PDB file of C-alpha atoms in Angstrom:
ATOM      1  CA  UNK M   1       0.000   0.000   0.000  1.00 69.00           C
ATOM      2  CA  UNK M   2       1.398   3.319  -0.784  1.00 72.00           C
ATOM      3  CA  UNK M   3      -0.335   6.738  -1.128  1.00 78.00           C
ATOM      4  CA  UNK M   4      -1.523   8.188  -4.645  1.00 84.00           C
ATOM      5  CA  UNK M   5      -4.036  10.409  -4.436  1.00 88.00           C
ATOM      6  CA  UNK M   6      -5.832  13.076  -1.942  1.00 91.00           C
ATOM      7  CA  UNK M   7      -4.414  14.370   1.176  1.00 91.00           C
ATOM      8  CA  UNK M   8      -0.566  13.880   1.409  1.00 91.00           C
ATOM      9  CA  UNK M   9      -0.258  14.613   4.776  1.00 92.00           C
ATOM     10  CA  UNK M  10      -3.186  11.883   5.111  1.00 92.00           C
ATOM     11  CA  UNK M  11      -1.355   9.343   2.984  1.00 91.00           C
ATOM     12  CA  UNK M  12       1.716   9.674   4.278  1.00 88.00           C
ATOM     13  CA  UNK M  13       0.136   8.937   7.899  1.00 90.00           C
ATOM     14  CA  UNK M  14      -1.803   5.964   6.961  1.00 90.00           C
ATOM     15  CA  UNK M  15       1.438   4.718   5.621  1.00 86.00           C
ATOM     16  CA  UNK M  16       3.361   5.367   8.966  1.00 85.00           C
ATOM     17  CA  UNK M  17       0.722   3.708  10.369  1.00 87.00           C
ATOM     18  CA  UNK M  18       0.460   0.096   8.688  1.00 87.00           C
ATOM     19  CA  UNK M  19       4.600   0.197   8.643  1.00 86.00           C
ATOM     20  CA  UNK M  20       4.056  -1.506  11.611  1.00 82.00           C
ATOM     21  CA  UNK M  21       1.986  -4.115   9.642  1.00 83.00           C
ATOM     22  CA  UNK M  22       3.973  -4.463   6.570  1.00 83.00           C
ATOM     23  CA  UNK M  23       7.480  -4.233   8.375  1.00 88.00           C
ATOM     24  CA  UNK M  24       7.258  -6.195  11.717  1.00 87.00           C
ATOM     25  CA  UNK M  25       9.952  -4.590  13.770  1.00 89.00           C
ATOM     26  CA  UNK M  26      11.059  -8.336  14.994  1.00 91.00           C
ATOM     27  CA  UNK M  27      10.312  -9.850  11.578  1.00 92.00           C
ATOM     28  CA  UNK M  28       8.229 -12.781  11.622  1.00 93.00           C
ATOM     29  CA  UNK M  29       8.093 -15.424  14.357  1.00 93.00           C
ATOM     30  CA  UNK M  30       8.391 -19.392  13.938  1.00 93.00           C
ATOM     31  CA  UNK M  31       4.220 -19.345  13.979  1.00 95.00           C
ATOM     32  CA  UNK M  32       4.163 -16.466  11.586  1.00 94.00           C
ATOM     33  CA  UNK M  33       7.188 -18.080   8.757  1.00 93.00           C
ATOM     34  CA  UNK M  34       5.054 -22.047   9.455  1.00 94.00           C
ATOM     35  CA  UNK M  35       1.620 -20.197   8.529  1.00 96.00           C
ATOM     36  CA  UNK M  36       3.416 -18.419   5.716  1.00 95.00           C
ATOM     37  CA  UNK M  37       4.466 -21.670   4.009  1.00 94.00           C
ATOM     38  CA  UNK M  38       1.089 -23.158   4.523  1.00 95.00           C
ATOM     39  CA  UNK M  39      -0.536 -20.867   2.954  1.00 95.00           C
ATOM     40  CA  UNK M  40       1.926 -20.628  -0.033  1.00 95.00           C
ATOM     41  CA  UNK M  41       1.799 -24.417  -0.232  1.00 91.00           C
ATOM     42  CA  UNK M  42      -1.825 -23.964  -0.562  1.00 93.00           C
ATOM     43  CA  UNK M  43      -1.846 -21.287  -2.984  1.00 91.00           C
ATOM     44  CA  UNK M  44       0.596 -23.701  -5.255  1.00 89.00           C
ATOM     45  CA  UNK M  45      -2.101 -26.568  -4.941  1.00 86.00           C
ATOM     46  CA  UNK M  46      -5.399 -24.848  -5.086  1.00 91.00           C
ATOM     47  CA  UNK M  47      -4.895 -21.344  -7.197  1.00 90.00           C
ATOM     48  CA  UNK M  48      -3.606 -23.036 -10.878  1.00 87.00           C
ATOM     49  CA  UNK M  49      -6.234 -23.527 -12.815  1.00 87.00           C
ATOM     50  CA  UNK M  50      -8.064 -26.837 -13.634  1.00 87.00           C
ATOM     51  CA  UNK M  51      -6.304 -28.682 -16.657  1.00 88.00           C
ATOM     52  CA  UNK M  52      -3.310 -25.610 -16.558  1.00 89.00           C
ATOM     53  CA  UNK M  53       0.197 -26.685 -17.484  1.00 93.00           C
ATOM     54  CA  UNK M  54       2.099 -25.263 -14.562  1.00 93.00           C
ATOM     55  CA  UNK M  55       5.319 -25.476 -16.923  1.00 94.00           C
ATOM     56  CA  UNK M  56       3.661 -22.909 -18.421  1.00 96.00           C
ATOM     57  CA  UNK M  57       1.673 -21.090 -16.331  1.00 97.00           C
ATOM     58  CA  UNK M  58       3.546 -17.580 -15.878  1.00 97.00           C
ATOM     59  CA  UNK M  59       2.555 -16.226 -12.452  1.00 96.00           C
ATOM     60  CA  UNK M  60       1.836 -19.456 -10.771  1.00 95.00           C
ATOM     61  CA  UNK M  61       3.733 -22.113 -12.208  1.00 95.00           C
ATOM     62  CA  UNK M  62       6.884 -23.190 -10.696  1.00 96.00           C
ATOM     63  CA  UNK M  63       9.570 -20.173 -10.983  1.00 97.00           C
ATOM     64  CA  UNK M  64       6.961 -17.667 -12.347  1.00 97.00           C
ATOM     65  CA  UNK M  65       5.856 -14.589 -10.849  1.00 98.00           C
ATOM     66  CA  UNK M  66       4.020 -15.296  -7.990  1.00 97.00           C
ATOM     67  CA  UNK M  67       7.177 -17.300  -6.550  1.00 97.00           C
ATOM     68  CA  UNK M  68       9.206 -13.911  -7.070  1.00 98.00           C
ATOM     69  CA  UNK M  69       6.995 -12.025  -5.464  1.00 97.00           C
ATOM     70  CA  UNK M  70       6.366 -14.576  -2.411  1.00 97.00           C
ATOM     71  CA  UNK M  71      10.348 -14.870  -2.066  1.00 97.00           C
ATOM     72  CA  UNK M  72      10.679 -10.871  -1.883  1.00 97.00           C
ATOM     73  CA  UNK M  73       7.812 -10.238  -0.019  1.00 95.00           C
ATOM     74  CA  UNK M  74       9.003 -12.843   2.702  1.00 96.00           C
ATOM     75  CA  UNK M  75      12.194 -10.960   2.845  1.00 95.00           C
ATOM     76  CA  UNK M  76      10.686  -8.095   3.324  1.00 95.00           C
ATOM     77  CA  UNK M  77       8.619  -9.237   6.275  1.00 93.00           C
ATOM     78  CA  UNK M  78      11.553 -10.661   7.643  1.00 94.00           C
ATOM     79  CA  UNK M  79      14.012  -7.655   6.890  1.00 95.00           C
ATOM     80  CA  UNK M  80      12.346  -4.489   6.150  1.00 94.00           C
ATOM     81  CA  UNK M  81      11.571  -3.428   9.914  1.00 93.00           C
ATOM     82  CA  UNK M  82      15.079  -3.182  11.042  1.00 93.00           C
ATOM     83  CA  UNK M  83      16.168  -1.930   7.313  1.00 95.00           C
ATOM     84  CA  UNK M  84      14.412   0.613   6.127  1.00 92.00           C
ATOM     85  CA  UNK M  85      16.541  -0.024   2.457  1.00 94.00           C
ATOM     86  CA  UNK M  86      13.855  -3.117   1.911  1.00 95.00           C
ATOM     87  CA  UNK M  87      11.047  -1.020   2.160  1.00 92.00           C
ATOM     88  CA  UNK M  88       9.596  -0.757  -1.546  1.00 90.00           C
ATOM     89  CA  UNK M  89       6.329  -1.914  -2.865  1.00 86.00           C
ATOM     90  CA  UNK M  90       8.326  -2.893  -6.102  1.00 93.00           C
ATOM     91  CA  UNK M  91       9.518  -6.666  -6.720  1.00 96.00           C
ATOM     92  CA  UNK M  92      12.109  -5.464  -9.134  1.00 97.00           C
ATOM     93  CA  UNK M  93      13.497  -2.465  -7.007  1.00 96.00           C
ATOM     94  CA  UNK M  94      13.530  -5.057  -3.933  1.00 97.00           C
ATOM     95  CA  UNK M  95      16.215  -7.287  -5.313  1.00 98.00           C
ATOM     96  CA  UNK M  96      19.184  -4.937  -5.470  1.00 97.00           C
ATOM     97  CA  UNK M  97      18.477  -4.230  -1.662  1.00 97.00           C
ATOM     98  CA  UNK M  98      17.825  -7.574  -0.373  1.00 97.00           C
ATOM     99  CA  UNK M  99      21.303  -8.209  -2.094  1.00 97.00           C
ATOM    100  CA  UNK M 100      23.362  -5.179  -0.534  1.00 97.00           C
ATOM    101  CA  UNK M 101      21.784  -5.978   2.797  1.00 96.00           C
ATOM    102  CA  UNK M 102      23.274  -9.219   2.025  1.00 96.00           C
ATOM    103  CA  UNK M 103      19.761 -11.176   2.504  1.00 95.00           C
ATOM    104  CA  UNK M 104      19.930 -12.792  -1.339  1.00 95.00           C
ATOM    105  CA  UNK M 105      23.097 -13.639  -3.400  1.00 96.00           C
ATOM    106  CA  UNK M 106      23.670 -11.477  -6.460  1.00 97.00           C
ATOM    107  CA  UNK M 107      23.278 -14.651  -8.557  1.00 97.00           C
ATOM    108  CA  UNK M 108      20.283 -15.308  -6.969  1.00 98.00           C
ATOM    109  CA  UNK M 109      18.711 -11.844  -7.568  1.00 98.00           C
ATOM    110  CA  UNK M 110      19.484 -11.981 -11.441  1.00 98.00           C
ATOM    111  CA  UNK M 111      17.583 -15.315 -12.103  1.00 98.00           C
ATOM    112  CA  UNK M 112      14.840 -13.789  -9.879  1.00 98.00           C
ATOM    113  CA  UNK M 113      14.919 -10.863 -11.735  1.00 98.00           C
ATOM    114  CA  UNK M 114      15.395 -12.775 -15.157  1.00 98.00           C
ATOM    115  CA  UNK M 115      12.065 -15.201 -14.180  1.00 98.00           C
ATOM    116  CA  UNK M 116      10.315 -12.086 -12.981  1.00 98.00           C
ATOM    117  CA  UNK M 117      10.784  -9.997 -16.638  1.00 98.00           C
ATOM    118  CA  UNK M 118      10.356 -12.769 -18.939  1.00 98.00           C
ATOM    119  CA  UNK M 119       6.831 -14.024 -17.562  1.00 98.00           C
ATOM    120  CA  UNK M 120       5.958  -9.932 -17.371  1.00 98.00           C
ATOM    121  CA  UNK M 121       6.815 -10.181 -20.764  1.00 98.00           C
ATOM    122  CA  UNK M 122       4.917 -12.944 -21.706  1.00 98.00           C
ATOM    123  CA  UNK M 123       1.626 -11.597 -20.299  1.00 97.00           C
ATOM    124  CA  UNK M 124       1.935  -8.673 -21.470  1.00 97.00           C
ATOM    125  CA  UNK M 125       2.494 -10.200 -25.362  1.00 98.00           C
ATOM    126  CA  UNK M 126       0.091 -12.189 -24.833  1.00 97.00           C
ATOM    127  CA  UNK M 127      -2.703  -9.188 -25.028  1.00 97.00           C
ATOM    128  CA  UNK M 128      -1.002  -8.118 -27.279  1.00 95.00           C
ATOM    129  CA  UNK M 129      -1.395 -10.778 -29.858  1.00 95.00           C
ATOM    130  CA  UNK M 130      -4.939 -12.279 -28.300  1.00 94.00           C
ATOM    131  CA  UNK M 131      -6.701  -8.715 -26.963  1.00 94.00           C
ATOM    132  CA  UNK M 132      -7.136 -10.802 -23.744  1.00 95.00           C
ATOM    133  CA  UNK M 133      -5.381 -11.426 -20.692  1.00 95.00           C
ATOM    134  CA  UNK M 134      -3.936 -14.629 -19.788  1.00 96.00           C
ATOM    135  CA  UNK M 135      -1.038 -16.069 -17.393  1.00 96.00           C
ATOM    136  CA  UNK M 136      -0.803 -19.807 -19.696  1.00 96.00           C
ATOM    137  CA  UNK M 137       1.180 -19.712 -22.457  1.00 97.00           C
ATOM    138  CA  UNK M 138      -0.507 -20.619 -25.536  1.00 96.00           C
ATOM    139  CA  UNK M 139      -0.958 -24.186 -27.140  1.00 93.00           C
ATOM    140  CA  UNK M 140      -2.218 -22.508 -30.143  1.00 94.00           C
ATOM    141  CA  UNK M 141       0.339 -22.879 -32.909  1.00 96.00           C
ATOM    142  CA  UNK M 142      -0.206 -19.447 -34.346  1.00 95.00           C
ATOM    143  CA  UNK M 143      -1.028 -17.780 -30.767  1.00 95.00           C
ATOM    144  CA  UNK M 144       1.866 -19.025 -30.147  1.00 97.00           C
ATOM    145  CA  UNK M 145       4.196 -18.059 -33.113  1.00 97.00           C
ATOM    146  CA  UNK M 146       2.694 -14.684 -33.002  1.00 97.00           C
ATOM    147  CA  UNK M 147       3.662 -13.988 -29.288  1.00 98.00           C
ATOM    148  CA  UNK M 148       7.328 -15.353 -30.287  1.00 98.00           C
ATOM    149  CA  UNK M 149       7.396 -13.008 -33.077  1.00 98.00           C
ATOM    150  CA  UNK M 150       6.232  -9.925 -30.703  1.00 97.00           C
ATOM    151  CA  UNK M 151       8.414 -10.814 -27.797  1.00 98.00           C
ATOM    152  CA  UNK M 152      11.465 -11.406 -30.782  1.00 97.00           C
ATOM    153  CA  UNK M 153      11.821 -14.921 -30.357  1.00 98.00           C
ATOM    154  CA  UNK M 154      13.272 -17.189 -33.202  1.00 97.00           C
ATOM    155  CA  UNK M 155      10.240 -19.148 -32.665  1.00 97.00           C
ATOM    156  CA  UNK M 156       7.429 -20.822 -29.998  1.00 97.00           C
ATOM    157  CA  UNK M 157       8.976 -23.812 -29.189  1.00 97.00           C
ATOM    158  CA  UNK M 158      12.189 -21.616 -28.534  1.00 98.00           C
ATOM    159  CA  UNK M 159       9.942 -19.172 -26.372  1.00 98.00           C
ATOM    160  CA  UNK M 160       8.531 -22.012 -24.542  1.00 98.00           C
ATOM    161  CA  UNK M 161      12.028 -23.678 -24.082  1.00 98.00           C
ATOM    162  CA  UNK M 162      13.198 -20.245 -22.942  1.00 98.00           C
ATOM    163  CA  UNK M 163      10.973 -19.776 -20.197  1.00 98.00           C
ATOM    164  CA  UNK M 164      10.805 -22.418 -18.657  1.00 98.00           C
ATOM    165  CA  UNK M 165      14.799 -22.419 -18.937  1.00 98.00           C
ATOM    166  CA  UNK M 166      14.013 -19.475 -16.937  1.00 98.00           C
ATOM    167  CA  UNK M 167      11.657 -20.565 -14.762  1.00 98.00           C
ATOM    168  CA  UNK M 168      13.545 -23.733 -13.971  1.00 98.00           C
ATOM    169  CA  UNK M 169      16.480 -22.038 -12.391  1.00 98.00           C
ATOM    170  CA  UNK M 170      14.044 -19.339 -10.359  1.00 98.00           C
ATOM    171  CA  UNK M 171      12.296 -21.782  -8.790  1.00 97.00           C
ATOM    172  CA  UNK M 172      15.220 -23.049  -6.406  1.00 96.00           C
ATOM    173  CA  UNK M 173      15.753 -19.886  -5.140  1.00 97.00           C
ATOM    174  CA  UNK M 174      12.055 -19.550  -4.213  1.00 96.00           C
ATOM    175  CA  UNK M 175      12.212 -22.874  -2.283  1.00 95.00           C
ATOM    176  CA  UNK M 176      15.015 -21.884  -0.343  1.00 94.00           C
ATOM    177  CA  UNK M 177      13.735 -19.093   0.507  1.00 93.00           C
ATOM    178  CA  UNK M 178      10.276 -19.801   1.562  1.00 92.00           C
ATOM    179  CA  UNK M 179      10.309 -23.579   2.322  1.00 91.00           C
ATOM    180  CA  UNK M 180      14.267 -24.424   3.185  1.00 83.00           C
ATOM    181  CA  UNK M 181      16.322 -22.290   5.066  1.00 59.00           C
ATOM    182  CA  UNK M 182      14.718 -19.703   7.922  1.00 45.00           C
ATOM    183  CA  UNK M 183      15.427 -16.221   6.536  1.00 43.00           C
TER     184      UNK M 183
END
């Protein structure tokens, strides 16, 4: 949550206010991380659509943007109420903190930051070339050629093979994060 519009003294003390909230000054207790990956667990199982191909599903298949955003966010709950440098509502502008602060390897951050921008990508190409939105890459041959072609890909299959390339090496990050080691 961050102000946009009305009072700014207002927005700026609603913001103060839910700090607390969004940046526990402790970061998150042994309860609080447990209920964290239960409920992530949960989303993994219950969110993806009926008959979706999670290999290709680019915000909540395996390495796509919802496991970004989960793995930053945690970090953030963790971090951000001693360190005021995590506090951002951006996943992108996150990473370079959480990697000075020293809370995510610099390697780490890139194929975050890689998995993150390529599934963007993807969505957003795919309104592009269908005039609806959608977070499955498309089985349709020429869907599918066409959102190569706008995204500058040699071809689909090398889109597909690139993504989930991609998403392949994100995903171990997000599982270390969230489900290994406590942050």
């Amino acid at each position: 949550a961050r102000w946009v519009a009305g009072d700014p003294e207002l927005g700026f003390e609603f913001e103060a206010l839910i700090d607390r909230l969004r940046y526990p000054l402790t970061g998150l207790n042994d309860t609080e991380l447990r209920e964290i990956r239960r409920i992530k667990a949960r989303v993994e199982t219950e969110r993806l659509p009926r008959g979706a191909d999670p290999s290709g599903h680019v915000k909540l298949g395996p390495g796509g943007i919802a496991d970004v955003e989960w793995t930053v966010q945690l970090a953030q709950l963790q971090f951000a109420g001693a360190d005021r440098t995590l506090r951002t509502t951006g996943t992108l502008p996150a990473l370079p903190s959480l990697v000075k602060a020293g809370h995510l390897s610099f390697e780490d951050a890139d194929l975050l930051r890689d998995a993150w921008v390529l599934a963007s990508s993807i969505r957003n190409g795919i309104i592009l070339v269908s005039g609806k939105p959608s977070d499955q890459l498309p089985t349709n041959p020429l869907e599918l050629r066409r959102l190569a072609f706008v995204l500058q890909e040699p071809s689909g299959a090398a889109l597909i093979e690139r993504y989930r390339r991609t998403a392949r090496r994100a995903r171990p990050v997000m599982e270390r994060a969230v489900y290994g080691q406590d942050l």
